[in-house]
């Protein structure tokens, strides 16, 4: 390894300038810091806009079309197709879950989402819509540092195309709607004037109706109700009297029948005809004496009267008892009619009472109707005045040219809304993965530059025991781990808010593995090139990796030669591990295996370079010290 063994005595006074630890430390700062700033500045000058068409971006279209038939608006489909056809980015149309998983895994640099209410919002412009339709853009600086800033610039340009594609249809529809609204307002103003005239007449009629009901109908129905009650009382009395009459007729009929029977029994025992004949003969036999003839005529009259009395009494009895007789049937009909008349009078009285009650309620309702009609008339007057004013102020947009002119003046109907899972800008937590990757590479380099160089050279063979090599490996690795741990703590404190990886244990494990891997790789460079060449080579390698590993610049945007270097750069797999641990996506363990594998291979190469370089015929002395 390259760290000095405390047991090795200081070299002779004529030692190289870099044998001093202080000088080496100063040189490490002097060389490392300017080169880092120079490399960062160089990267900042790189323009990736020529190759953005290869940048993978997820496109999610959740829009639901608004309207039906000729009024159907599917703006989300139009925008999605515009983005896919633009070629500005490598858009991949996927669903929300796929986009979220791809962003977490680093498969997509950001996600463009069209919400479900996109078309509804556009179709409501000029009505209930109060804000533009939003297209959401989600970044994740945990994956790549500059994707958000470059993506924001690109989406600003794309948004102009989207607005151009949607404004023509959606805004012109709004203008047409405004024209229809203007016409409708004018028609409504005309109709409201007619309505006001009608409500005025209604108000006057309702007032007269209320007065007539209250002053005339209600008192009249009250009097009618009183008369109905009196009529019901009179018909009740009439029915009762007729019922009594029928009962008296029954009694009188019974007496008349008895009388007729008695008269018939008396008259039946007398031969009226024989007596009449004898009286007639007697009258002829009597001398012409007026007094005698008068007596005979009187007796003849008596005989005739008895016959008439018998038939008359029977007739009276029949009239009083026979229901078919004129008198008795008349009495029965009169009683039945009086009962029906009483029932009708009672119903009439009840109806008149209800009519009076209804008239009172109608009068109350008419009064309320009059009040409502007055209020309606007042409201109709205000409506008429307001619509008339609005009709005078409404724009005249009767032709397509005027409508399109106004459409061109309306505000942009579509806007974008960006969010970042972990923003890196302004010391955000999204800078943590890049800082950790850079620190795990620079910390071992600085540690090595603070140590005495140890080269593998055929001209200057070195011998080192396995125990000594292991001790130096453990010491240098431990110092690098401690320094990386301190730097990690500083990163956590410096960033605001502090990073919150999905799996902190995996993050710390990758910090340790990346530190040891870079320690092993840098050790090989120092062993091959010595102090100066090894330091410069290691730093150049770190700078080259910073440009090719995909954590700063998107690998799709760098020159073609650097793209080919990406799969063989150790930092590429360190980045994959950090993406997995910070975002909670798969792939951590495969990245860790590769990182550890690179470290193991580099450690083995270093061991072969520095442990045995003596001629094959010269035995290796256990515990021997390097020259």
PDB file of N, CA, C and O in Angstrom, residues 400-466:
ATOM      1  N   UNK A 400     -66.950  34.942 -37.494  1.00  0.00           N
ATOM      2  CA  UNK A 400     -65.783  34.136 -37.113  1.00  0.00           C
ATOM      3  C   UNK A 400     -64.523  34.981 -36.965  1.00  0.00           C
ATOM      4  O   UNK A 400     -63.670  34.705 -36.120  1.00  0.00           O
ATOM      5  N   UNK A 401     -64.372  36.003 -37.775  1.00  0.00           N
ATOM      6  CA  UNK A 401     -63.167  36.833 -37.706  1.00  0.00           C
ATOM      7  C   UNK A 401     -63.086  37.547 -36.367  1.00  0.00           C
ATOM      8  O   UNK A 401     -62.032  37.576 -35.705  1.00  0.00           O
ATOM      9  N   UNK A 402     -64.228  38.115 -35.935  1.00  0.00           N
ATOM     10  CA  UNK A 402     -64.237  38.801 -34.640  1.00  0.00           C
ATOM     11  C   UNK A 402     -63.990  37.825 -33.507  1.00  0.00           C
ATOM     12  O   UNK A 402     -63.283  38.137 -32.544  1.00  0.00           O
ATOM     13  N   UNK A 403     -64.553  36.642 -33.618  1.00  0.00           N
ATOM     14  CA  UNK A 403     -64.347  35.638 -32.575  1.00  0.00           C
ATOM     15  C   UNK A 403     -62.881  35.227 -32.495  1.00  0.00           C
ATOM     16  O   UNK A 403     -62.301  35.127 -31.413  1.00  0.00           O
ATOM     17  N   UNK A 404     -62.226  34.984 -33.627  1.00  0.00           N
ATOM     18  CA  UNK A 404     -60.840  34.566 -33.619  1.00  0.00           C
ATOM     19  C   UNK A 404     -59.927  35.682 -33.122  1.00  0.00           C
ATOM     20  O   UNK A 404     -58.925  35.431 -32.446  1.00  0.00           O
ATOM     21  N   UNK A 405     -60.284  36.923 -33.429  1.00  0.00           N
ATOM     22  CA  UNK A 405     -59.487  38.056 -32.956  1.00  0.00           C
ATOM     23  C   UNK A 405     -59.494  38.124 -31.438  1.00  0.00           C
ATOM     24  O   UNK A 405     -58.450  38.345 -30.805  1.00  0.00           O
ATOM     25  N   UNK A 406     -60.672  37.939 -30.876  1.00  0.00           N
ATOM     26  CA  UNK A 406     -60.743  37.946 -29.416  1.00  0.00           C
ATOM     27  C   UNK A 406     -60.032  36.735 -28.828  1.00  0.00           C
ATOM     28  O   UNK A 406     -59.388  36.823 -27.776  1.00  0.00           O
ATOM     29  N   UNK A 407     -60.128  35.565 -29.523  1.00  0.00           N
ATOM     30  CA  UNK A 407     -59.469  34.348 -29.043  1.00  0.00           C
ATOM     31  C   UNK A 407     -57.970  34.540 -28.947  1.00  0.00           C
ATOM     32  O   UNK A 407     -57.314  34.055 -28.016  1.00  0.00           O
ATOM     33  N   UNK A 408     -57.387  35.251 -29.918  1.00  0.00           N
ATOM     34  CA  UNK A 408     -55.935  35.480 -29.913  1.00  0.00           C
ATOM     35  C   UNK A 408     -55.498  36.374 -28.763  1.00  0.00           C
ATOM     36  O   UNK A 408     -54.307  36.392 -28.417  1.00  0.00           O
ATOM     37  N   UNK A 409     -56.425  37.144 -28.213  1.00  0.00           N
ATOM     38  CA  UNK A 409     -56.079  38.058 -27.125  1.00  0.00           C
ATOM     39  C   UNK A 409     -56.249  37.442 -25.749  1.00  0.00           C
ATOM     40  O   UNK A 409     -55.838  38.040 -24.755  1.00  0.00           O
ATOM     41  N   UNK A 410     -56.899  36.281 -25.690  1.00  0.00           N
ATOM     42  CA  UNK A 410     -57.142  35.665 -24.383  1.00  0.00           C
ATOM     43  C   UNK A 410     -55.852  35.088 -23.816  1.00  0.00           C
ATOM     44  O   UNK A 410     -54.905  34.779 -24.541  1.00  0.00           O
ATOM     45  N   UNK A 411     -55.828  34.919 -22.520  1.00  0.00           N
ATOM     46  CA  UNK A 411     -54.634  34.408 -21.831  1.00  0.00           C
ATOM     47  C   UNK A 411     -54.385  32.949 -22.170  1.00  0.00           C
ATOM     48  O   UNK A 411     -55.260  32.246 -22.651  1.00  0.00           O
ATOM     49  N   UNK A 412     -53.169  32.512 -21.928  1.00  0.00           N
ATOM     50  CA  UNK A 412     -52.773  31.125 -22.173  1.00  0.00           C
ATOM     51  C   UNK A 412     -53.635  30.174 -21.351  1.00  0.00           C
ATOM     52  O   UNK A 412     -53.698  30.306 -20.136  1.00  0.00           O
ATOM     53  N   UNK A 413     -54.292  29.199 -21.991  1.00  0.00           N
ATOM     54  CA  UNK A 413     -55.195  28.307 -21.241  1.00  0.00           C
ATOM     55  C   UNK A 413     -54.496  27.144 -20.559  1.00  0.00           C
ATOM     56  O   UNK A 413     -55.113  26.454 -19.772  1.00  0.00           O
ATOM     57  N   UNK A 414     -53.195  26.904 -20.876  1.00  0.00           N
ATOM     58  CA  UNK A 414     -52.490  25.738 -20.324  1.00  0.00           C
ATOM     59  C   UNK A 414     -51.224  26.212 -19.636  1.00  0.00           C
ATOM     60  O   UNK A 414     -50.518  27.083 -20.134  1.00  0.00           O
ATOM     61  N   UNK A 415     -50.918  25.636 -18.487  1.00  0.00           N
ATOM     62  CA  UNK A 415     -49.689  25.961 -17.755  1.00  0.00           C
ATOM     63  C   UNK A 415     -49.102  24.675 -17.196  1.00  0.00           C
ATOM     64  O   UNK A 415     -49.741  23.615 -17.243  1.00  0.00           O
ATOM     65  N   UNK A 416     -47.874  24.758 -16.710  1.00  0.00           N
ATOM     66  CA  UNK A 416     -47.205  23.596 -16.131  1.00  0.00           C
ATOM     67  C   UNK A 416     -46.935  23.835 -14.649  1.00  0.00           C
ATOM     68  O   UNK A 416     -46.749  24.981 -14.214  1.00  0.00           O
ATOM     69  N   UNK A 417     -46.898  22.744 -13.913  1.00  0.00           N
ATOM     70  CA  UNK A 417     -46.616  22.801 -12.479  1.00  0.00           C
ATOM     71  C   UNK A 417     -45.549  21.756 -12.170  1.00  0.00           C
ATOM     72  O   UNK A 417     -45.771  20.561 -12.339  1.00  0.00           O
ATOM     73  N   UNK A 418     -44.376  22.243 -11.746  1.00  0.00           N
ATOM     74  CA  UNK A 418     -43.243  21.344 -11.502  1.00  0.00           C
ATOM     75  C   UNK A 418     -43.116  21.022 -10.019  1.00  0.00           C
ATOM     76  O   UNK A 418     -43.394  21.846  -9.152  1.00  0.00           O
ATOM     77  N   UNK A 419     -42.720  19.797  -9.744  1.00  0.00           N
ATOM     78  CA  UNK A 419     -42.427  19.363  -8.375  1.00  0.00           C
ATOM     79  C   UNK A 419     -41.209  18.463  -8.417  1.00  0.00           C
ATOM     80  O   UNK A 419     -40.850  17.927  -9.471  1.00  0.00           O
ATOM     81  N   UNK A 420     -40.550  18.322  -7.277  1.00  0.00           N
ATOM     82  CA  UNK A 420     -39.324  17.529  -7.224  1.00  0.00           C
ATOM     83  C   UNK A 420     -39.374  16.622  -6.009  1.00  0.00           C
ATOM     84  O   UNK A 420     -39.632  17.084  -4.890  1.00  0.00           O
ATOM     85  N   UNK A 421     -39.168  15.334  -6.247  1.00  0.00           N
ATOM     86  CA  UNK A 421     -39.167  14.379  -5.132  1.00  0.00           C
ATOM     87  C   UNK A 421     -38.104  14.749  -4.123  1.00  0.00           C
ATOM     88  O   UNK A 421     -38.310  14.692  -2.908  1.00  0.00           O
ATOM     89  N   UNK A 422     -36.929  15.147  -4.618  1.00  0.00           N
ATOM     90  CA  UNK A 422     -35.817  15.561  -3.749  1.00  0.00           C
ATOM     91  C   UNK A 422     -35.010  16.591  -4.523  1.00  0.00           C
ATOM     92  O   UNK A 422     -34.130  16.238  -5.311  1.00  0.00           O
ATOM     93  N   UNK A 423     -35.316  17.873  -4.321  1.00  0.00           N
ATOM     94  CA  UNK A 423     -34.660  18.929  -5.077  1.00  0.00           C
ATOM     95  C   UNK A 423     -33.234  19.126  -4.580  1.00  0.00           C
ATOM     96  O   UNK A 423     -32.954  19.085  -3.376  1.00  0.00           O
ATOM     97  N   UNK A 424     -32.312  19.379  -5.538  1.00  0.00           N
ATOM     98  CA  UNK A 424     -30.917  19.618  -5.177  1.00  0.00           C
ATOM     99  C   UNK A 424     -30.601  21.104  -5.103  1.00  0.00           C
ATOM    100  O   UNK A 424     -29.643  21.506  -4.440  1.00  0.00           O
ATOM    101  N   UNK A 425     -31.399  21.914  -5.781  1.00  0.00           N
ATOM    102  CA  UNK A 425     -31.119  23.337  -5.833  1.00  0.00           C
ATOM    103  C   UNK A 425     -31.264  23.978  -4.461  1.00  0.00           C
ATOM    104  O   UNK A 425     -32.096  23.563  -3.647  1.00  0.00           O
ATOM    105  N   UNK A 426     -30.429  24.994  -4.218  1.00  0.00           N
ATOM    106  CA  UNK A 426     -30.452  25.733  -2.947  1.00  0.00           C
ATOM    107  C   UNK A 426     -30.218  24.803  -1.752  1.00  0.00           C
ATOM    108  O   UNK A 426     -30.951  24.825  -0.760  1.00  0.00           O
ATOM    109  N   UNK A 427     -29.192  23.967  -1.875  1.00  0.00           N
ATOM    110  CA  UNK A 427     -28.799  23.059  -0.782  1.00  0.00           C
ATOM    111  C   UNK A 427     -29.909  22.090  -0.406  1.00  0.00           C
ATOM    112  O   UNK A 427     -30.089  21.751   0.770  1.00  0.00           O
ATOM    113  N   UNK A 428     -30.666  21.656  -1.401  1.00  0.00           N
ATOM    114  CA  UNK A 428     -31.735  20.704  -1.136  1.00  0.00           C
ATOM    115  C   UNK A 428     -31.210  19.303  -0.924  1.00  0.00           C
ATOM    116  O   UNK A 428     -30.052  18.987  -1.248  1.00  0.00           O
ATOM    117  N   UNK A 429     -32.043  18.404  -0.381  1.00  0.00           N
ATOM    118  CA  UNK A 429     -31.601  17.037  -0.076  1.00  0.00           C
ATOM    119  C   UNK A 429     -31.286  16.214  -1.314  1.00  0.00           C
ATOM    120  O   UNK A 429     -30.605  15.194  -1.225  1.00  0.00           O
ATOM    121  N   UNK A 430     -31.763  16.644  -2.498  1.00  0.00           N
ATOM    122  CA  UNK A 430     -31.489  15.885  -3.715  1.00  0.00           C
ATOM    123  C   UNK A 430     -30.028  15.897  -4.115  1.00  0.00           C
ATOM    124  O   UNK A 430     -29.604  15.094  -4.958  1.00  0.00           O
ATOM    125  N   UNK A 431     -29.221  16.809  -3.531  1.00  0.00           N
ATOM    126  CA  UNK A 431     -27.791  16.857  -3.843  1.00  0.00           C
ATOM    127  C   UNK A 431     -26.999  15.803  -3.089  1.00  0.00           C
ATOM    128  O   UNK A 431     -25.814  15.585  -3.388  1.00  0.00           O
ATOM    129  N   UNK A 432     -27.632  15.135  -2.124  1.00  0.00           N
ATOM    130  CA  UNK A 432     -26.896  14.197  -1.272  1.00  0.00           C
ATOM    131  C   UNK A 432     -26.255  13.055  -2.063  1.00  0.00           C
ATOM    132  O   UNK A 432     -25.067  12.749  -1.857  1.00  0.00           O
ATOM    133  N   UNK A 433     -26.959  12.347  -2.978  1.00  0.00           N
ATOM    134  CA  UNK A 433     -26.309  11.245  -3.690  1.00  0.00           C
ATOM    135  C   UNK A 433     -25.062  11.682  -4.454  1.00  0.00           C
ATOM    136  O   UNK A 433     -24.031  11.017  -4.401  1.00  0.00           O
ATOM    137  N   UNK A 434     -25.134  12.821  -5.189  1.00  0.00           N
ATOM    138  CA  UNK A 434     -23.965  13.286  -5.940  1.00  0.00           C
ATOM    139  C   UNK A 434     -22.820  13.647  -5.001  1.00  0.00           C
ATOM    140  O   UNK A 434     -21.657  13.297  -5.265  1.00  0.00           O
ATOM    141  N   UNK A 435     -23.108  14.332  -3.913  1.00  0.00           N
ATOM    142  CA  UNK A 435     -22.057  14.698  -2.970  1.00  0.00           C
ATOM    143  C   UNK A 435     -21.396  13.462  -2.367  1.00  0.00           C
ATOM    144  O   UNK A 435     -20.167  13.400  -2.224  1.00  0.00           O
ATOM    145  N   UNK A 436     -22.196  12.484  -2.029  1.00  0.00           N
ATOM    146  CA  UNK A 436     -21.633  11.261  -1.448  1.00  0.00           C
ATOM    147  C   UNK A 436     -20.778  10.517  -2.465  1.00  0.00           C
ATOM    148  O   UNK A 436     -19.706   9.981  -2.130  1.00  0.00           O
ATOM    149  N   UNK A 437     -21.223  10.470  -3.722  1.00  0.00           N
ATOM    150  CA  UNK A 437     -20.432   9.806  -4.753  1.00  0.00           C
ATOM    151  C   UNK A 437     -19.094  10.515  -4.930  1.00  0.00           C
ATOM    152  O   UNK A 437     -18.033   9.887  -5.004  1.00  0.00           O
ATOM    153  N   UNK A 438     -19.138  11.843  -4.989  1.00  0.00           N
ATOM    154  CA  UNK A 438     -17.906  12.615  -5.165  1.00  0.00           C
ATOM    155  C   UNK A 438     -16.984  12.481  -3.963  1.00  0.00           C
ATOM    156  O   UNK A 438     -15.764  12.303  -4.114  1.00  0.00           O
ATOM    157  N   UNK A 439     -17.552  12.521  -2.761  1.00  0.00           N
ATOM    158  CA  UNK A 439     -16.725  12.444  -1.553  1.00  0.00           C
ATOM    159  C   UNK A 439     -16.089  11.072  -1.391  1.00  0.00           C
ATOM    160  O   UNK A 439     -14.929  10.960  -0.973  1.00  0.00           O
ATOM    161  N   UNK A 440     -16.831  10.013  -1.726  1.00  0.00           N
ATOM    162  CA  UNK A 440     -16.244   8.672  -1.586  1.00  0.00           C
ATOM    163  C   UNK A 440     -15.089   8.462  -2.557  1.00  0.00           C
ATOM    164  O   UNK A 440     -14.268   7.550  -2.353  1.00  0.00           O
ATOM    165  N   UNK A 441     -14.990   9.291  -3.603  1.00  0.00           N
ATOM    166  CA  UNK A 441     -13.849   9.212  -4.524  1.00  0.00           C
ATOM    167  C   UNK A 441     -12.735  10.160  -4.131  1.00  0.00           C
ATOM    168  O   UNK A 441     -11.538   9.810  -4.205  1.00  0.00           O
ATOM    169  N   UNK A 442     -13.077  11.383  -3.708  1.00  0.00           N
ATOM    170  CA  UNK A 442     -12.046  12.377  -3.376  1.00  0.00           C
ATOM    171  C   UNK A 442     -11.377  12.101  -2.037  1.00  0.00           C
ATOM    172  O   UNK A 442     -10.170  12.365  -1.870  1.00  0.00           O
ATOM    173  N   UNK A 443     -12.124  11.599  -1.071  1.00  0.00           N
ATOM    174  CA  UNK A 443     -11.529  11.349   0.247  1.00  0.00           C
ATOM    175  C   UNK A 443     -10.369  10.371   0.156  1.00  0.00           C
ATOM    176  O   UNK A 443      -9.272  10.646   0.676  1.00  0.00           O
ATOM    177  N   UNK A 444     -10.513   9.200  -0.504  1.00  0.00           N
ATOM    178  CA  UNK A 444      -9.345   8.309  -0.620  1.00  0.00           C
ATOM    179  C   UNK A 444      -8.179   8.952  -1.387  1.00  0.00           C
ATOM    180  O   UNK A 444      -7.012   8.716  -1.054  1.00  0.00           O
ATOM    181  N   UNK A 445      -8.485   9.775  -2.404  1.00  0.00           N
ATOM    182  CA  UNK A 445      -7.418  10.436  -3.141  1.00  0.00           C
ATOM    183  C   UNK A 445      -6.622  11.376  -2.244  1.00  0.00           C
ATOM    184  O   UNK A 445      -5.381  11.397  -2.271  1.00  0.00           O
ATOM    185  N   UNK A 446      -7.342  12.159  -1.456  1.00  0.00           N
ATOM    186  CA  UNK A 446      -6.652  13.087  -0.539  1.00  0.00           C
ATOM    187  C   UNK A 446      -5.847  12.316   0.501  1.00  0.00           C
ATOM    188  O   UNK A 446      -4.721  12.691   0.848  1.00  0.00           O
ATOM    189  N   UNK A 447      -6.399  11.217   0.990  1.00  0.00           N
ATOM    190  CA  UNK A 447      -5.646  10.398   1.957  1.00  0.00           C
ATOM    191  C   UNK A 447      -4.365   9.877   1.322  1.00  0.00           C
ATOM    192  O   UNK A 447      -3.273   9.919   1.936  1.00  0.00           O
ATOM    193  N   UNK A 448      -4.453   9.373   0.087  1.00  0.00           N
ATOM    194  CA  UNK A 448      -3.258   8.872  -0.592  1.00  0.00           C
ATOM    195  C   UNK A 448      -2.241   9.967  -0.843  1.00  0.00           C
ATOM    196  O   UNK A 448      -1.040   9.743  -0.748  1.00  0.00           O
ATOM    197  N   UNK A 449      -2.721  11.170  -1.192  1.00  0.00           N
ATOM    198  CA  UNK A 449      -1.790  12.265  -1.455  1.00  0.00           C
ATOM    199  C   UNK A 449      -1.102  12.753  -0.196  1.00  0.00           C
ATOM    200  O   UNK A 449      -0.121  13.513  -0.272  1.00  0.00           O
ATOM    201  N   UNK A 450      -1.613  12.362   0.930  1.00  0.00           N
ATOM    202  CA  UNK A 450      -0.965  12.698   2.204  1.00  0.00           C
ATOM    203  C   UNK A 450       0.040  11.619   2.633  1.00  0.00           C
ATOM    204  O   UNK A 450       0.632  11.711   3.710  1.00  0.00           O
ATOM    205  N   UNK A 451       0.217  10.581   1.812  1.00  0.00           N
ATOM    206  CA  UNK A 451       1.078   9.455   2.162  1.00  0.00           C
ATOM    207  C   UNK A 451       2.319   9.433   1.264  1.00  0.00           C
ATOM    208  O   UNK A 451       2.346   9.997   0.175  1.00  0.00           O
ATOM    209  N   UNK A 452       3.328   8.718   1.703  1.00  0.00           N
ATOM    210  CA  UNK A 452       4.544   8.531   0.929  1.00  0.00           C
ATOM    211  C   UNK A 452       4.255   7.574  -0.220  1.00  0.00           C
ATOM    212  O   UNK A 452       3.657   6.525  -0.037  1.00  0.00           O
ATOM    213  N   UNK A 453       4.681   7.893  -1.458  1.00  0.00           N
ATOM    214  CA  UNK A 453       4.351   7.049  -2.599  1.00  0.00           C
ATOM    215  C   UNK A 453       5.090   5.728  -2.565  1.00  0.00           C
ATOM    216  O   UNK A 453       6.189   5.616  -2.026  1.00  0.00           O
ATOM    217  N   UNK A 454       4.501   4.756  -3.167  1.00  0.00           N
ATOM    218  CA  UNK A 454       5.100   3.424  -3.285  1.00  0.00           C
ATOM    219  C   UNK A 454       4.812   2.920  -4.682  1.00  0.00           C
ATOM    220  O   UNK A 454       3.670   2.707  -5.062  1.00  0.00           O
ATOM    221  N   UNK A 455       5.853   2.790  -5.510  1.00  0.00           N
ATOM    222  CA  UNK A 455       5.669   2.439  -6.901  1.00  0.00           C
ATOM    223  C   UNK A 455       6.040   0.989  -7.138  1.00  0.00           C
ATOM    224  O   UNK A 455       6.913   0.423  -6.475  1.00  0.00           O
ATOM    225  N   UNK A 456       5.420   0.417  -8.140  1.00  0.00           N
ATOM    226  CA  UNK A 456       5.807  -0.906  -8.618  1.00  0.00           C
ATOM    227  C   UNK A 456       6.703  -0.689  -9.828  1.00  0.00           C
ATOM    228  O   UNK A 456       6.234  -0.248 -10.885  1.00  0.00           O
ATOM    229  N   UNK A 457       7.992  -0.927  -9.707  1.00  0.00           N
ATOM    230  CA  UNK A 457       8.937  -0.631 -10.781  1.00  0.00           C
ATOM    231  C   UNK A 457       9.962  -1.746 -10.872  1.00  0.00           C
ATOM    232  O   UNK A 457      10.486  -2.215  -9.857  1.00  0.00           O
ATOM    233  N   UNK A 458      10.251  -2.142 -12.087  1.00  0.00           N
ATOM    234  CA  UNK A 458      11.266  -3.188 -12.273  1.00  0.00           C
ATOM    235  C   UNK A 458      12.653  -2.677 -11.936  1.00  0.00           C
ATOM    236  O   UNK A 458      13.529  -3.427 -11.493  1.00  0.00           O
ATOM    237  N   UNK A 459      12.862  -1.362 -12.152  1.00  0.00           N
ATOM    238  CA  UNK A 459      14.186  -0.807 -11.846  1.00  0.00           C
ATOM    239  C   UNK A 459      14.386  -0.595 -10.362  1.00  0.00           C
ATOM    240  O   UNK A 459      15.529  -0.552  -9.881  1.00  0.00           O
ATOM    241  N   UNK A 460      13.329  -0.429  -9.637  1.00  0.00           N
ATOM    242  CA  UNK A 460      13.407  -0.266  -8.195  1.00  0.00           C
ATOM    243  C   UNK A 460      12.506  -1.308  -7.536  1.00  0.00           C
ATOM    244  O   UNK A 460      11.399  -1.022  -7.107  1.00  0.00           O
ATOM    245  N   UNK A 461      12.941  -2.552  -7.536  1.00  0.00           N
ATOM    246  CA  UNK A 461      12.102  -3.616  -6.959  1.00  0.00           C
ATOM    247  C   UNK A 461      11.840  -3.386  -5.484  1.00  0.00           C
ATOM    248  O   UNK A 461      12.702  -2.897  -4.760  1.00  0.00           O
ATOM    249  N   UNK A 462      10.628  -3.738  -5.067  1.00  0.00           N
ATOM    250  CA  UNK A 462      10.231  -3.579  -3.668  1.00  0.00           C
ATOM    251  C   UNK A 462       9.747  -4.914  -3.144  1.00  0.00           C
ATOM    252  O   UNK A 462       9.138  -5.681  -3.872  1.00  0.00           O
ATOM    253  N   UNK A 463      10.040  -5.138  -1.917  1.00  0.00           N
ATOM    254  CA  UNK A 463       9.553  -6.337  -1.260  1.00  0.00           C
ATOM    255  C   UNK A 463       8.749  -5.931  -0.039  1.00  0.00           C
ATOM    256  O   UNK A 463       9.170  -5.078   0.711  1.00  0.00           O
ATOM    257  N   UNK A 464       7.590  -6.545   0.125  1.00  0.00           N
ATOM    258  CA  UNK A 464       6.722  -6.225   1.270  1.00  0.00           C
ATOM    259  C   UNK A 464       6.039  -7.500   1.717  1.00  0.00           C
ATOM    260  O   UNK A 464       5.474  -8.232   0.901  1.00  0.00           O
ATOM    261  N   UNK A 465       6.108  -7.742   3.009  1.00  0.00           N
ATOM    262  CA  UNK A 465       5.460  -8.939   3.533  1.00  0.00           C
ATOM    263  C   UNK A 465       3.945  -8.781   3.487  1.00  0.00           C
ATOM    264  O   UNK A 465       3.409  -7.665   3.451  1.00  0.00           O
ATOM    265  N   UNK A 466       3.241  -9.901   3.461  1.00  0.00           N
ATOM    266  CA  UNK A 466       1.778  -9.881   3.424  1.00  0.00           C
ATOM    267  C   UNK A 466       1.218  -9.215   4.660  1.00  0.00           C
ATOM    268  O   UNK A 466       0.243  -8.472   4.591  1.00  0.00           O
TER     269      UNK A 466
END
